[in-house]
PDB file of C-alpha atoms in Angstrom:
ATOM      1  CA  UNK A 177     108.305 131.263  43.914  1.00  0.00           C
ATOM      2  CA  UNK A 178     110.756 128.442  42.096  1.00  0.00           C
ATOM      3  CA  UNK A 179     110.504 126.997  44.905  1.00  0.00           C
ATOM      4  CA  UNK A 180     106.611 126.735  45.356  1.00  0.00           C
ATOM      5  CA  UNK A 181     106.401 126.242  41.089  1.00  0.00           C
ATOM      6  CA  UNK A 182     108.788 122.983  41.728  1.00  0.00           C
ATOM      7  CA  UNK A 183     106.795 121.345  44.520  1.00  0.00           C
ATOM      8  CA  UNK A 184     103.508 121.726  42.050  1.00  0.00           C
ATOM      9  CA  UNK A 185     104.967 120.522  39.109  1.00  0.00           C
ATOM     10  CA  UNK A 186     106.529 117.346  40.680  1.00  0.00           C
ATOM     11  CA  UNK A 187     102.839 116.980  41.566  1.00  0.00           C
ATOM     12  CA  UNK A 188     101.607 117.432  38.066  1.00  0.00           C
ATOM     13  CA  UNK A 189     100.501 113.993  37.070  1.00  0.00           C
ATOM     14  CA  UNK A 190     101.139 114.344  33.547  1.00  0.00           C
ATOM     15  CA  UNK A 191     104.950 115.795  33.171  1.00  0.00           C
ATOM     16  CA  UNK A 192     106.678 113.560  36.526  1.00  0.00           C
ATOM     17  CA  UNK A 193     108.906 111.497  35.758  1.00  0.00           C
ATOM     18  CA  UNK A 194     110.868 110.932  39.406  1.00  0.00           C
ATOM     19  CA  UNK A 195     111.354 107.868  41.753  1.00  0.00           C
ATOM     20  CA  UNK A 196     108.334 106.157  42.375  1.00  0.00           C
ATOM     21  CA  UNK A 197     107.160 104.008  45.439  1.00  0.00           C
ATOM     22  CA  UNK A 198     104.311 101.483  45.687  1.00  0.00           C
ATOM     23  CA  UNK A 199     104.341 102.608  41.800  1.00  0.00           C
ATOM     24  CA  UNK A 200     102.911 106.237  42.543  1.00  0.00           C
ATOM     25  CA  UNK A 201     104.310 109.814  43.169  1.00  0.00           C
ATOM     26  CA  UNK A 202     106.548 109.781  46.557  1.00  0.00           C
ATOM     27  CA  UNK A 203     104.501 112.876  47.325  1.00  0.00           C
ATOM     28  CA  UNK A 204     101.326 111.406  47.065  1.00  0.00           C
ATOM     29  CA  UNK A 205     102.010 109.393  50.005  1.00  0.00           C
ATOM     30  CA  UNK A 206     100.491 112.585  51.995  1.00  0.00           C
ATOM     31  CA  UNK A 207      96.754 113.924  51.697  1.00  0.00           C
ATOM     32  CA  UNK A 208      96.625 116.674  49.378  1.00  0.00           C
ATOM     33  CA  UNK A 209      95.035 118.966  52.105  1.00  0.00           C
ATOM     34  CA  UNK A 210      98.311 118.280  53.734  1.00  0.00           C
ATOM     35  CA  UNK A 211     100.671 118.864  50.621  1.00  0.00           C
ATOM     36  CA  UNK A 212      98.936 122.018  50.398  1.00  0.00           C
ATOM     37  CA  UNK A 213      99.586 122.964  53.534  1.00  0.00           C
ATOM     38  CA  UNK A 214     103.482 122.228  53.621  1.00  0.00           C
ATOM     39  CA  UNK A 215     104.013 123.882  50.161  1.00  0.00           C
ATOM     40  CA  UNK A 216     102.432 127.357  50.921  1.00  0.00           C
ATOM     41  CA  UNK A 217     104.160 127.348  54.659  1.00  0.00           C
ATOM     42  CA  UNK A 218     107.020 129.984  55.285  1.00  0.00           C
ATOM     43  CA  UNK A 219     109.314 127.315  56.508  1.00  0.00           C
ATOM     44  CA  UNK A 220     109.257 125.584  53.203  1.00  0.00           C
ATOM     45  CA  UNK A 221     109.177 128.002  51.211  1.00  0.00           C
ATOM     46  CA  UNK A 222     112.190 129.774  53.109  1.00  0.00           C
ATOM     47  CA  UNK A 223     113.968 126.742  54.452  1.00  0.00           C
ATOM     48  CA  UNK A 224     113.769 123.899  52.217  1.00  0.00           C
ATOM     49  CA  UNK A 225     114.651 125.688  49.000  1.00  0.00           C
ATOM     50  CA  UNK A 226     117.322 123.920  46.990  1.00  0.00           C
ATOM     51  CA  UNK A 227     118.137 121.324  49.766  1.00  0.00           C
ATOM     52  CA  UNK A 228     119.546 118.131  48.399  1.00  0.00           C
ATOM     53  CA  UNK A 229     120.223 115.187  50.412  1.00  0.00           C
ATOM     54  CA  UNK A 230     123.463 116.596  52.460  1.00  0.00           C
ATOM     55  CA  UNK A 231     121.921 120.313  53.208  1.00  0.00           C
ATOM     56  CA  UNK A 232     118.882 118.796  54.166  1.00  0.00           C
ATOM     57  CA  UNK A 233     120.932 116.733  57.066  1.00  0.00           C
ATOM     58  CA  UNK A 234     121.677 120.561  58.110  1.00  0.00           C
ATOM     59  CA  UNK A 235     118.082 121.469  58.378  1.00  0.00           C
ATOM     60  CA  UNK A 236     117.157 118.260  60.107  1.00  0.00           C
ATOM     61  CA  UNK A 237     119.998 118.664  62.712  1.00  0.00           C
ATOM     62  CA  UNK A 238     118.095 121.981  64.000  1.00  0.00           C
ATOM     63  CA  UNK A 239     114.637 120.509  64.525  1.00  0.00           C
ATOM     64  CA  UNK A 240     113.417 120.462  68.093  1.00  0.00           C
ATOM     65  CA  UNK A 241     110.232 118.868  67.704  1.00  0.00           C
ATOM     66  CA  UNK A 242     108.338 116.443  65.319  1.00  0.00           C
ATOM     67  CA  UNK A 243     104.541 116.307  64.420  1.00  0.00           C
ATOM     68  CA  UNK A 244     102.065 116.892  61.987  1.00  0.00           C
ATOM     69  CA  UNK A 245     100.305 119.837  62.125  1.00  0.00           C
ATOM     70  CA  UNK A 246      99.299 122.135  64.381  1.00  0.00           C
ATOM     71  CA  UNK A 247      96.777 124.929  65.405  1.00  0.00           C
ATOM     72  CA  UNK A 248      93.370 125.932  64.223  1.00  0.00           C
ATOM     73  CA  UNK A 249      95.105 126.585  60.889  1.00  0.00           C
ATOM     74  CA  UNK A 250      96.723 123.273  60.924  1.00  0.00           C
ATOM     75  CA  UNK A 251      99.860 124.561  59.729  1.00  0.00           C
ATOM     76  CA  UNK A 252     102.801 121.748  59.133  1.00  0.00           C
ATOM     77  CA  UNK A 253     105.748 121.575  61.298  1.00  0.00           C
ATOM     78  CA  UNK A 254     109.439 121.791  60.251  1.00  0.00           C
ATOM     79  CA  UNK A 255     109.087 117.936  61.452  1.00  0.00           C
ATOM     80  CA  UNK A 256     106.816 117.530  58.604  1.00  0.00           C
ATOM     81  CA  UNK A 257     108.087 119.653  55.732  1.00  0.00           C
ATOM     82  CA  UNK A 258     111.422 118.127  55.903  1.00  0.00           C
ATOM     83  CA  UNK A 259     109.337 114.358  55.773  1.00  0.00           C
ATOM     84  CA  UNK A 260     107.876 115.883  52.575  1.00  0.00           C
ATOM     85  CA  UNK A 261     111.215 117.331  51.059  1.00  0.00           C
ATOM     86  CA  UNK A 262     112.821 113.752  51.786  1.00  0.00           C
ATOM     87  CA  UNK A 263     109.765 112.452  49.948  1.00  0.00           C
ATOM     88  CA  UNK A 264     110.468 114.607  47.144  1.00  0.00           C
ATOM     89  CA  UNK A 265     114.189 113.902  46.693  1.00  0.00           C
ATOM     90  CA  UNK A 266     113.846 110.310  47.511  1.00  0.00           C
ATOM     91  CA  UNK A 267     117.468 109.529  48.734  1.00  0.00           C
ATOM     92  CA  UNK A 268     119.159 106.114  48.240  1.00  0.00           C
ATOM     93  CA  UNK A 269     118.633 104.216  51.580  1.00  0.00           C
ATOM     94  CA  UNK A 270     122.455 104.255  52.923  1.00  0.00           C
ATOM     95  CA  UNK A 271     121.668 108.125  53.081  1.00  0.00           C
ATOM     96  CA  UNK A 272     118.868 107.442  55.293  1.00  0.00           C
ATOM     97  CA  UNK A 273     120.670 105.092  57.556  1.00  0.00           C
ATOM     98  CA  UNK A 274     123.083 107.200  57.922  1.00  0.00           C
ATOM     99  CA  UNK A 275     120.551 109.876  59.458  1.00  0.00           C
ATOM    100  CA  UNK A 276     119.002 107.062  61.392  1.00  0.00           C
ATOM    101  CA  UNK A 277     122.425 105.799  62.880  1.00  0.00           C
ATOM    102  CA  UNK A 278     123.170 109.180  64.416  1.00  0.00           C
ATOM    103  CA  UNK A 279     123.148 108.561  67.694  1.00  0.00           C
ATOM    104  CA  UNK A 280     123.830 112.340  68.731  1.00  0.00           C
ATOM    105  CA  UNK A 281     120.644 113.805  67.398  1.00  0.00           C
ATOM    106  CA  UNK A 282     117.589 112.218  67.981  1.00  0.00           C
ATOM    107  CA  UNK A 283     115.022 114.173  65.626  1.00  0.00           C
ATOM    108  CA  UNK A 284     117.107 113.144  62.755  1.00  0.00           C
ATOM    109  CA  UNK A 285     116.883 109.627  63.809  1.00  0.00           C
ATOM    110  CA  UNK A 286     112.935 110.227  64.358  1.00  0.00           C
ATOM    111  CA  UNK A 287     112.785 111.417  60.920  1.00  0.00           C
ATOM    112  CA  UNK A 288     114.570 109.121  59.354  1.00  0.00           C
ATOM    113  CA  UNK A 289     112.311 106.480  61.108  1.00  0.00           C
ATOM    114  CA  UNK A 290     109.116 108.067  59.772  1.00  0.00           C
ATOM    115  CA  UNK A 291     110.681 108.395  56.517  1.00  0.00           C
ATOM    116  CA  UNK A 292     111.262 104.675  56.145  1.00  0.00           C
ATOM    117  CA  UNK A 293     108.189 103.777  57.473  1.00  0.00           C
ATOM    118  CA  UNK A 294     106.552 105.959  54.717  1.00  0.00           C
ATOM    119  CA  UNK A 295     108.953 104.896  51.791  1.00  0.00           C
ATOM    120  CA  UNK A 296     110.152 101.672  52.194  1.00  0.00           C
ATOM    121  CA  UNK A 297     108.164  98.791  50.714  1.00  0.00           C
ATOM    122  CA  UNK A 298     109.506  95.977  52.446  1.00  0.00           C
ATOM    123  CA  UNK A 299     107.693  94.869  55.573  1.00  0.00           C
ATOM    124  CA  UNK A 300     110.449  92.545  57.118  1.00  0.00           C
ATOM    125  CA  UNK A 301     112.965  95.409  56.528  1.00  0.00           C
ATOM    126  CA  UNK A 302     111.040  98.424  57.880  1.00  0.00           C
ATOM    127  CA  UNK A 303     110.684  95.648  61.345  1.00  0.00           C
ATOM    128  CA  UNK A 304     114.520  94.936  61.255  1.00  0.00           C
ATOM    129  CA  UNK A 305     115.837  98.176  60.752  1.00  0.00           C
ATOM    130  CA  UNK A 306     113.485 100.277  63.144  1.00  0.00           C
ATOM    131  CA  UNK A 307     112.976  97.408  65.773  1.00  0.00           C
ATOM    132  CA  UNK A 308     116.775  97.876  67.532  1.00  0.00           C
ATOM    133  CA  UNK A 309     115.212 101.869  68.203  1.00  0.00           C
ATOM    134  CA  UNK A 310     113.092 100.048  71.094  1.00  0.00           C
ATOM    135  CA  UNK A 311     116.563 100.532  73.236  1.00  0.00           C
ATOM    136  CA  UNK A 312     116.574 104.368  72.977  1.00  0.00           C
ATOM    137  CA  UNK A 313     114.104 105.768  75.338  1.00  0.00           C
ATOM    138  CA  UNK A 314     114.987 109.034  75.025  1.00  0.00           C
ATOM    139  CA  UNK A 315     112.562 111.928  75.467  1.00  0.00           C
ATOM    140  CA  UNK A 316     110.768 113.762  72.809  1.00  0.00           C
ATOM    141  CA  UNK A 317     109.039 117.019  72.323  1.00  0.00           C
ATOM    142  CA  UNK A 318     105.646 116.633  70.197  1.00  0.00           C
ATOM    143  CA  UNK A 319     103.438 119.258  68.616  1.00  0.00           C
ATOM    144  CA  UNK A 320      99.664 118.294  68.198  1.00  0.00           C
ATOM    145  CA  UNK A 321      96.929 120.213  67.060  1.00  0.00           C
ATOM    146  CA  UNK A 322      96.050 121.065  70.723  1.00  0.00           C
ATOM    147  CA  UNK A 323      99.570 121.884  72.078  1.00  0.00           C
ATOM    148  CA  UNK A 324     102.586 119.587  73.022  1.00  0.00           C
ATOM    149  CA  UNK A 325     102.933 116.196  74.094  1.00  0.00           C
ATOM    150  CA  UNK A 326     106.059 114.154  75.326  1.00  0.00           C
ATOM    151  CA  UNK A 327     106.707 111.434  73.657  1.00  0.00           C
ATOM    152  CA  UNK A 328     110.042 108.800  73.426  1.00  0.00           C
ATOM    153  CA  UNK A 329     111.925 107.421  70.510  1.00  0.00           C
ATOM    154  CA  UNK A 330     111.006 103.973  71.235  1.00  0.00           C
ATOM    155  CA  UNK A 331     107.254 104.704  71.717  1.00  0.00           C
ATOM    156  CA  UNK A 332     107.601 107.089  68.489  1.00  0.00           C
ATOM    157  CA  UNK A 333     109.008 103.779  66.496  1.00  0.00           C
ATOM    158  CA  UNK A 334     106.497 101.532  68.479  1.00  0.00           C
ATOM    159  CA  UNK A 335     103.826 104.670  66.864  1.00  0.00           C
ATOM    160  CA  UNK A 336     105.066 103.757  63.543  1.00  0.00           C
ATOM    161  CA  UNK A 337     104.778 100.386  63.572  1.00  0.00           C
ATOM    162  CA  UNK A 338     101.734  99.610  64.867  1.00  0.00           C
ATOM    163  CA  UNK A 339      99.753 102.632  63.873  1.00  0.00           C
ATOM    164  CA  UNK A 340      97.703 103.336  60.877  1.00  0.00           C
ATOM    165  CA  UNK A 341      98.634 107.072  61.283  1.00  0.00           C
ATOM    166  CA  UNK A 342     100.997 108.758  62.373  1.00  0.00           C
ATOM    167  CA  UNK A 343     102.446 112.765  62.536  1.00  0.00           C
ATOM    168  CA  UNK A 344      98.579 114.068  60.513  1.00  0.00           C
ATOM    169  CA  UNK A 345     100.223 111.170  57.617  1.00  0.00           C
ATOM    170  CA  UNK A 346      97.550 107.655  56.962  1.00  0.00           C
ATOM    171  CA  UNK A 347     100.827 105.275  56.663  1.00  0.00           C
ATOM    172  CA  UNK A 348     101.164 102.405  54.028  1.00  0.00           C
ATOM    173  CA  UNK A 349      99.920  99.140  55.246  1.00  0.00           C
ATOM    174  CA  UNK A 350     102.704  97.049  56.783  1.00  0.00           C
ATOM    175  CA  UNK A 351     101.786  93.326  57.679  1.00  0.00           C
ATOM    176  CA  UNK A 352     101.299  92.810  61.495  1.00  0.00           C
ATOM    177  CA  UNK A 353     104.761  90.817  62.839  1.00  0.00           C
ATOM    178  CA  UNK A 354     103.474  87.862  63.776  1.00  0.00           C
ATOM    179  CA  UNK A 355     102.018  87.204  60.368  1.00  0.00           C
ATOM    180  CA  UNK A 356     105.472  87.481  58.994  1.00  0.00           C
ATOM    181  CA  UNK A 357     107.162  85.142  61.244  1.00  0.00           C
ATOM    182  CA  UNK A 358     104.082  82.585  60.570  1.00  0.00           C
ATOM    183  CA  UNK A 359     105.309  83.566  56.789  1.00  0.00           C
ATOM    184  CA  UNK A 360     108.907  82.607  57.685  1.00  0.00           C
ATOM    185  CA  UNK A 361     110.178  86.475  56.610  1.00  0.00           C
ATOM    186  CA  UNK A 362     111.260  87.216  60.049  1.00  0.00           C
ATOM    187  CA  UNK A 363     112.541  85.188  62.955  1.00  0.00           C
ATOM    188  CA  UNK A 364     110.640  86.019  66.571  1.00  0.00           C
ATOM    189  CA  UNK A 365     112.213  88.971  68.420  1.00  0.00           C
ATOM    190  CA  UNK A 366     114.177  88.950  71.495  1.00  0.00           C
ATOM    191  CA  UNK A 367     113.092  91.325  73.807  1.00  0.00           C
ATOM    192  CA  UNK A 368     116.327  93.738  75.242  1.00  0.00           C
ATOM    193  CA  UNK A 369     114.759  92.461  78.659  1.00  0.00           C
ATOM    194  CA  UNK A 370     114.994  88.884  78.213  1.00  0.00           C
ATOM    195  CA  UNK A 371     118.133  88.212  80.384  1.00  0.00           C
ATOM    196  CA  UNK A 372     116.339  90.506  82.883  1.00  0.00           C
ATOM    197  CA  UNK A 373     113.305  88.540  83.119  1.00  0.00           C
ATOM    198  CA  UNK A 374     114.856  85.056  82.728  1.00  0.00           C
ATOM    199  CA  UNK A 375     116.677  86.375  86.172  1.00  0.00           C
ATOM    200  CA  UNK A 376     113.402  87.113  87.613  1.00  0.00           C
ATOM    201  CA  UNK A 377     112.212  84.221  86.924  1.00  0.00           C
ATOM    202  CA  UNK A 378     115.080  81.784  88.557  1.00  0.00           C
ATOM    203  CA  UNK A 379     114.529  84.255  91.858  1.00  0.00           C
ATOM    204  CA  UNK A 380     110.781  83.588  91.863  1.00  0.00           C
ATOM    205  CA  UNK A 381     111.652  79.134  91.301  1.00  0.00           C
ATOM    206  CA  UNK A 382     114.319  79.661  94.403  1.00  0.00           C
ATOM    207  CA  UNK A 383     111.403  81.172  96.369  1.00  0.00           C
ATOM    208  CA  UNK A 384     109.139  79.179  95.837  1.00  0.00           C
ATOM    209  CA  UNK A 385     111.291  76.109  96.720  1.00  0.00           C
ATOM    210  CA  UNK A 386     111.879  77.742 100.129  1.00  0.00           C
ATOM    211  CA  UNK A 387     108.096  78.614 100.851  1.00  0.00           C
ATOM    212  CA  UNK A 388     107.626  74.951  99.928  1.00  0.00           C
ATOM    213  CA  UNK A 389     110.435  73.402 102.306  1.00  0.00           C
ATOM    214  CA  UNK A 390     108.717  75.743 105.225  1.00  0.00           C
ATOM    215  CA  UNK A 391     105.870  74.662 105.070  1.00  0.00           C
ATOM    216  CA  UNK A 392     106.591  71.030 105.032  1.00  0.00           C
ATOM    217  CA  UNK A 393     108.863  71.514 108.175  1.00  0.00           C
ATOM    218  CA  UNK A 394     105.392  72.939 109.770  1.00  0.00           C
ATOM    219  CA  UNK A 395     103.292  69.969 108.694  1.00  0.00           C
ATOM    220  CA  UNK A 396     105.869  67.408 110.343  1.00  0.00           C
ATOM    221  CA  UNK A 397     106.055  69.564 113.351  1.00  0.00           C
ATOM    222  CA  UNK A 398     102.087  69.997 113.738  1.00  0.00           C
ATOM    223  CA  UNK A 399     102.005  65.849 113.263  1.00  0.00           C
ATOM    224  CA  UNK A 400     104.592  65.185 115.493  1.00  0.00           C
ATOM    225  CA  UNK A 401     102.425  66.817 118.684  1.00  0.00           C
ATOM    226  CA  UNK A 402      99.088  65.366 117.701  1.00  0.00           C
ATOM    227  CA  UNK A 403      97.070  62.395 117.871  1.00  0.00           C
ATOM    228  CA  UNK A 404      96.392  62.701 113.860  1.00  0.00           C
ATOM    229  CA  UNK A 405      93.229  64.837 114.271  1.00  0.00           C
ATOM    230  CA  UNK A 406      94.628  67.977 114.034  1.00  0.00           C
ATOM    231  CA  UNK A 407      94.814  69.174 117.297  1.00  0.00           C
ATOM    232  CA  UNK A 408      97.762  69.700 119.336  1.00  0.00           C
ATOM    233  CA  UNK A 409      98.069  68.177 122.777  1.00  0.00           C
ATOM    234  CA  UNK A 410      99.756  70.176 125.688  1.00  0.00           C
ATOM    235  CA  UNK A 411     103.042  68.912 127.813  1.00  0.00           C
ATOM    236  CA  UNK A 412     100.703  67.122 130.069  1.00  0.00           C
ATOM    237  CA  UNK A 413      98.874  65.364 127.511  1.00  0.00           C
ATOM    238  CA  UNK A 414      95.070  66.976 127.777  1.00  0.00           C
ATOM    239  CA  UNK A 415      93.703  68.195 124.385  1.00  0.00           C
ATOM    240  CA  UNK A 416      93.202  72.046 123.455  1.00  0.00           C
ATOM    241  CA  UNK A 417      90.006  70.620 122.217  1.00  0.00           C
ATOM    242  CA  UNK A 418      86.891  72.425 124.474  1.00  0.00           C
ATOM    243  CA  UNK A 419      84.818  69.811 126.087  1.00  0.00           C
ATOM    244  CA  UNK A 420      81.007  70.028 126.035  1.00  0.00           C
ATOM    245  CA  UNK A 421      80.155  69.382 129.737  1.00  0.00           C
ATOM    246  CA  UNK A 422      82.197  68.309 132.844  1.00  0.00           C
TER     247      UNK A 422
END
């Protein structure tokens, strides 16, 4: 019951006094219908007591899924209530890179993603630090209202930044890319494929040169039988061409 009396009073408007970001509550960043939700759920009441930055890492390391909410009841997942808890305790950001960096366990790296994405006010640095995540396509179990899904980290960062909501959360607005390169506050990505397509490319230009030198040996060939109107003339020098009478 601490627990639950905590979680509303860092709600209360008039006694918080915490972190803010984009000048409000952290917590505010989901729906109330949602908050509500996560705070009277047995996982947070049970799981997410007392969890500071380091035991939350714990909790994180066991998840096995990620989404919003689920059912008829909509009830939040672990996914969720740990997205929440971060919210609450607001940790300084090496903390979060360090979740994200973990290359072992890919929920944690998914949460730290949506966590930045929700928290971090900087468009060109949510795009730098999640962007390299495009490389890591590995699977990913999802819980939706209906049942599961399978998803991948990269589309799950591609989700993130491109969305307007994501995991049953309406995200902060974040400036499309190319409006911050036109803005000079990022510099154009490389795609991880570029070397891989520039290859592709010199294979289609040496083909073509080939189809090109073919077909010119063909035209001399076809010219070099005829009488210049096209049609070829036999060893003993009558035309293919039908005659109209005898």
């Amino acid at each position: 019951m601490a627990h639950h009396a905590d979680a509303k009073r860092a709600l209360d408007e008039r006694g918080y006094t915490g972190s803010l970001i984009r000048g409000d509550n952290p917590l505010k960043l989901f729906e109330k219908p949602v908050r509500d939700r996560i705070i009277e759920s047995y996982y947070w009441k049970e799981q997410c007591f007392g969890l500071n930055a380091a035991t939350l890492l714990d909790r994180a390391l066991e998840l096995t899924l990620l989404g919003g909410t689920y059912g008829v009841a909509q009830r939040p997942t672990p996914f969720l209530c740990l997205a929440f808890k971060l919210l609450q305790l607001t940790p300084d950001k090496e903390i979060i890179l360090f979740y994200l960096r973990q290359e072992e366990f890919k929920y944690l790296r998914a949460l730290a993603a949506f966590y930045i994405r929700l928290a971090w006010e900087k468009d060109a640095e949510v795009y730098e630090t999640l962007e390299p995540y495009f490389a890591d396509a590995r699977k990913l179990k999802r819980r939706t209202r209906e049942g599961w899904a399978l998803t991948h980290v990269d589309e799950f960062v591609g989700d993130l930044l491109v969305k307007s909501r994501v995991c049953a959360t309406t995200l902060p607005k974040l400036n499309p890319r190319l409006f911050l390169e036109d803005e000079d506050k990022l510099e154009p990505r490389v795609s991880a494929l570029g070397e891989e397509l520039e290859e592709l490319d010199g294979d289609d230009g040496e083909s073509d040169g080939e189809v090109e030198e073919v077909e010119a040996m063909a035209g001399e060939h076809a010219i070099g039988n005829g009488h210049g109107n096209g049609h070829v003339v036999s060893d003993d020098g009558a035309s293919d061409e039908v005659m109209d009478g005898d």
